[in-house]
CSV table of C-alpha atoms in Angstrom, one decimal:
chain,number,residue,atom,x,y,z
U,1,MET,CA,83.2,105.3,111.9
U,2,THR,CA,85.6,108.2,111.7
U,3,ALA,CA,87.6,109.7,108.9
U,4,PRO,CA,90.0,107.3,107.2
U,5,THR,CA,93.2,106.7,109.1
U,6,GLY,CA,95.1,106.3,105.8
U,7,ALA,CA,93.9,109.7,104.7
U,8,ALA,CA,95.2,111.3,107.9
U,9,GLU,CA,98.6,109.7,107.4
U,10,SER,CA,98.9,110.5,103.7
U,11,ALA,CA,97.5,114.0,103.7
U,12,GLY,CA,99.8,115.8,106.0
U,13,SER,CA,98.9,119.2,104.4
U,14,GLY,CA,95.2,118.4,104.0
U,15,PRO,CA,92.3,120.0,105.8
U,16,ALA,CA,92.6,120.3,109.6
U,17,LEU,CA,89.3,118.4,109.9
U,18,LEU,CA,90.7,115.4,108.0
U,19,ARG,CA,93.9,115.3,110.2
U,20,LYS,CA,92.0,115.7,113.4
U,21,ALA,CA,89.4,113.1,112.7
U,22,GLY,CA,91.8,110.3,111.8
U,23,GLY,CA,91.7,107.9,114.8
U,24,ALA,CA,94.0,105.1,115.7
U,25,ALA,CA,93.3,101.9,113.8
U,26,SER,CA,93.4,98.5,115.4
U,27,PRO,CA,93.7,95.2,113.6
U,28,GLY,CA,90.4,93.8,112.5
U,29,PRO,CA,89.3,90.2,112.2
U,30,GLY,CA,90.3,90.1,108.6
U,31,GLY,CA,93.7,91.6,109.2
U,32,GLY,CA,92.6,95.1,108.1
U,33,SER,CA,91.9,98.1,110.3
U,34,ARG,CA,88.9,98.8,112.5
U,35,ARG,CA,88.1,102.4,113.2
U,36,GLY,CA,85.9,103.7,116.1
U,37,SER,CA,84.7,107.0,117.4
U,38,LEU,CA,87.0,109.3,119.2
U,39,PRO,CA,86.1,110.5,122.7
U,40,SER,CA,87.2,114.1,121.9
U,41,LEU,CA,85.5,114.2,118.5
U,42,VAL,CA,83.2,117.3,118.3
U,43,SER,CA,80.2,117.5,116.1
U,44,ALA,CA,80.4,120.0,113.3
U,45,HIS,CA,76.7,120.7,113.7
U,46,PRO,CA,75.8,120.7,117.5
U,47,LEU,CA,72.1,120.1,117.9
U,48,GLY,CA,71.9,122.4,120.9
U,49,GLU,CA,72.7,125.4,118.7
U,50,GLN,CA,69.7,124.5,116.5
U,51,LEU,CA,67.1,124.1,119.2
U,52,PRO,CA,64.3,126.8,119.5
U,53,ALA,CA,65.2,129.7,121.7
U,54,VAL,CA,62.9,128.4,124.5
U,55,PHE,CA,65.3,125.6,125.1
U,56,ALA,CA,68.5,127.7,125.0
U,57,ASP,CA,68.6,127.9,128.9
U,58,ASP,CA,67.2,124.4,129.5
U,59,ASP,CA,70.1,122.5,131.0
U,60,PHE,CA,68.4,119.2,130.7
U,61,ALA,CA,67.5,119.7,127.0
U,62,LEU,CA,71.1,120.8,126.1
U,63,ARG,CA,72.6,117.8,128.0
U,64,PHE,CA,70.2,115.4,126.3
U,65,VAL,CA,71.0,116.5,122.8
U,66,SER,CA,74.7,116.6,123.5
U,67,GLY,CA,74.5,112.9,123.9
U,68,LEU,CA,73.1,112.7,120.4
U,69,ASP,CA,76.0,114.9,119.2
U,70,ILE,CA,78.5,112.2,120.3
U,71,VAL,CA,76.6,109.7,118.1
U,72,LEU,CA,76.4,112.0,115.1
U,73,ALA,CA,79.9,113.4,115.2
U,74,PRO,CA,81.5,110.4,113.5
U,75,VAL,CA,78.8,110.4,110.8
U,76,PHE,CA,79.4,114.1,110.0
U,77,THR,CA,83.1,113.6,109.9
U,78,VAL,CA,82.9,110.6,107.5
U,79,LEU,CA,80.6,112.6,105.2
U,80,ASP,CA,83.0,115.6,105.3
U,81,CYS,CA,85.9,113.3,104.4
U,82,LEU,CA,84.0,110.9,102.1
U,83,GLU,CA,86.1,111.8,99.0
U,84,ALA,CA,89.2,110.5,100.8
U,85,TYR,CA,87.6,107.1,101.2
U,86,PHE,CA,87.3,106.8,97.4
U,87,THR,CA,90.8,108.2,96.6
U,88,PRO,CA,93.2,105.2,96.3
U,89,ALA,CA,96.1,107.1,97.7
U,90,LEU,CA,94.2,108.2,100.8
U,91,ALA,CA,91.7,105.4,101.5
U,92,PRO,CA,92.2,103.4,104.7
U,93,GLU,CA,93.6,99.9,104.1
U,94,ASP,CA,90.4,98.0,105.0
U,95,PHE,CA,88.3,100.2,102.7
U,96,LEU,CA,90.9,99.8,100.0
U,97,GLY,CA,90.1,96.1,100.0
U,98,TRP,CA,86.5,96.9,99.1
U,99,LEU,CA,87.7,99.3,96.4
U,100,THR,CA,89.9,96.5,95.0
U,101,ASP,CA,86.8,94.3,94.6
U,102,TRP,CA,84.6,97.0,93.2
U,103,VAL,CA,86.9,98.0,90.4
U,104,GLY,CA,87.8,94.3,89.6
U,105,THR,CA,91.6,94.3,89.9
U,106,GLU,CA,93.5,91.0,89.5
U,107,LEU,CA,95.0,91.2,93.0
U,108,ASP,CA,94.3,88.8,95.9
U,109,GLY,CA,95.0,91.2,98.8
U,110,THR,CA,98.4,89.8,99.8
U,111,GLU,CA,100.3,92.4,97.7
U,112,PRO,CA,102.1,95.3,99.4
U,113,LEU,CA,99.9,98.3,100.2
U,114,PRO,CA,101.5,100.7,97.7
U,115,LEU,CA,100.9,98.1,94.9
U,116,ARG,CA,97.3,97.7,95.9
U,117,ARG,CA,96.7,101.5,95.8
U,118,HIS,CA,98.3,101.7,92.4
U,119,ALA,CA,96.2,98.8,91.1
U,120,VAL,CA,93.0,100.5,92.1
U,121,ALA,CA,94.1,103.8,90.7
U,122,SER,CA,95.0,102.2,87.3
U,123,ALA,CA,92.0,99.8,87.1
U,124,VAL,CA,90.1,102.0,84.6
U,125,ALA,CA,93.0,102.2,82.3
U,126,LEU,CA,93.6,98.5,82.5
U,127,HIS,CA,89.9,97.7,81.8
U,128,ARG,CA,90.2,99.6,78.5
U,129,VAL,CA,92.8,97.2,77.2
U,130,ARG,CA,91.5,94.0,78.9
U,131,GLY,CA,91.7,91.0,76.7
U,132,THR,CA,94.5,92.3,74.6
U,133,ARG,CA,98.2,91.5,74.7
U,134,ARG,CA,99.0,94.9,76.2
U,135,GLY,CA,96.4,94.4,78.9
U,136,LEU,CA,97.6,90.9,79.8
U,137,SER,CA,101.2,92.1,80.0
U,138,ALA,CA,100.2,95.1,82.2
U,139,ALA,CA,98.1,92.9,84.5
U,140,VAL,CA,100.9,90.3,85.1
U,141,GLU,CA,103.4,93.0,85.6
U,142,LEU,CA,101.2,94.8,88.1
U,143,ALA,CA,100.7,91.6,90.1
U,144,PHE,CA,104.3,90.4,90.0
U,145,GLY,CA,106.5,93.4,89.2
U,146,VAL,CA,107.9,91.7,86.1
U,147,ARG,CA,107.0,92.1,82.5
U,148,PRO,CA,106.1,88.6,81.1
U,149,LEU,CA,107.1,87.1,77.8
U,150,ILE,CA,103.9,86.4,75.7
U,151,THR,CA,103.6,84.2,72.7
U,152,GLU,CA,100.2,83.8,70.9
U,153,SER,CA,98.8,82.3,67.8
U,154,GLY,CA,97.3,85.4,66.4
U,155,GLY,CA,98.9,87.7,63.9
U,156,ALA,CA,98.3,90.6,61.4
U,157,THR,CA,99.7,91.3,58.0
U,158,TRP,CA,98.8,92.8,54.7
U,159,SER,CA,99.1,91.8,51.1
U,160,ALA,CA,98.8,93.5,47.7
U,161,ARG,CA,97.4,90.4,46.2
U,162,PRO,CA,94.2,88.5,47.2
U,163,LEU,CA,94.2,85.0,48.6
U,164,GLY,CA,97.4,85.4,50.5
U,165,PRO,CA,98.3,83.2,53.5
U,166,PHE,CA,96.7,84.0,56.8
U,167,PRO,CA,99.0,85.2,59.5
U,168,GLY,CA,99.5,83.4,62.8
U,169,ALA,CA,98.8,79.8,63.6
U,170,PRO,CA,95.5,78.0,62.7
U,171,ARG,CA,95.2,76.6,66.2
U,172,PRO,CA,94.5,79.3,68.9
U,173,ALA,CA,97.0,79.3,71.8
U,174,LEU,CA,98.5,81.6,74.3
U,175,HIS,CA,101.7,81.1,76.4
U,176,VAL,CA,102.9,83.4,79.2
U,177,THR,CA,106.4,83.0,80.7
U,178,LEU,CA,107.4,84.9,83.8
U,179,ARG,CA,111.2,85.1,84.2
U,180,VAL,CA,112.3,85.9,87.8
U,181,PRO,CA,115.6,85.4,89.7
U,182,ASP,CA,114.0,82.9,92.1
U,183,PRO,CA,111.1,80.9,90.6
U,184,ALA,CA,110.3,79.3,93.9
U,185,SER,CA,109.2,82.8,95.2
U,186,VAL,CA,106.4,83.0,92.7
U,187,ASP,CA,103.2,81.0,93.1
U,188,PRO,CA,102.4,79.4,89.6
U,189,HIS,CA,98.8,79.0,90.5
U,190,ARG,CA,98.6,82.8,91.2
U,191,LEU,CA,100.2,83.4,87.8
U,192,ARG,CA,97.6,81.2,86.1
U,193,SER,CA,94.7,82.9,87.8
U,194,VAL,CA,95.9,86.4,86.7
U,195,VAL,CA,96.4,85.2,83.1
U,196,ALA,CA,93.0,83.5,83.1
U,197,ALA,CA,91.3,86.7,84.2
U,198,ALA,CA,93.2,89.0,81.8
U,199,ARG,CA,93.5,86.9,78.6
U,200,PRO,CA,91.3,87.0,75.6
U,201,ALA,CA,88.3,84.9,76.7
U,202,HIS,CA,88.4,82.5,73.7
U,203,LEU,CA,92.1,81.6,74.0
U,204,PRO,CA,93.3,78.4,75.7
U,205,PHE,CA,96.5,79.2,77.6
U,206,THR,CA,99.5,77.9,79.4
U,207,ALA,CA,101.7,79.8,82.0
U,208,GLU,CA,105.0,79.0,83.5
U,209,VAL,CA,107.6,80.6,85.9
U,210,THR,CA,111.2,80.2,84.9
U,211,ALA,CA,114.6,81.5,86.1
U,212,LEU,CA,116.3,84.4,84.5
U,213,PRO,CA,119.0,83.2,82.1
U,214,SER,CA,122.5,83.6,83.5
U,215,PRO,CA,124.6,86.3,81.9
U,216,GLU,CA,127.2,85.0,79.5
U,217,GLY,CA,130.6,84.3,81.0
U,218,THR,CA,129.2,83.6,84.5
């Protein structure tokens, strides 16, 4: 492994080590990137410099440990750049997929790369409001780029007198409507899976994708 390619591309003014270590990425089996060692990558801590003085002039010993430097150089580089792997804006695309699973976003990996980076960066804030109307709306908007219409059975009110009517509907329910210009472009099953993951756990729900209403006079 070498330093993250995404980090090298995104951090143009970052440390020279980070820019130098970013190797070319090739498509991996899962569609992500696969990084390998660079032939010209130099170890930051050559073993030959740490050998006892008796080996300083031993050509065989120096050549032997230089082979180990080639193996260790990518390891040192990754450790030096480890923070970039866990920074959503800099992480390479394949490692970002792991971060997406670790923080529990509602994405399926088919979204554009900038959206996935934003989802990982905002995951903690979304978990704080998970299971609320605000959290559900934010999760759907993050996945589809459109703020949904949400109707639910709950409610809140106050009364100066006791024994007043309860707010909301007695039967729990939740309905999410996503209005988009082209409903055929949105997978309704994907919408239902996002709503199922972000809704209050006790609420049965329905979800639908509809077309935006036409402006009056058109």
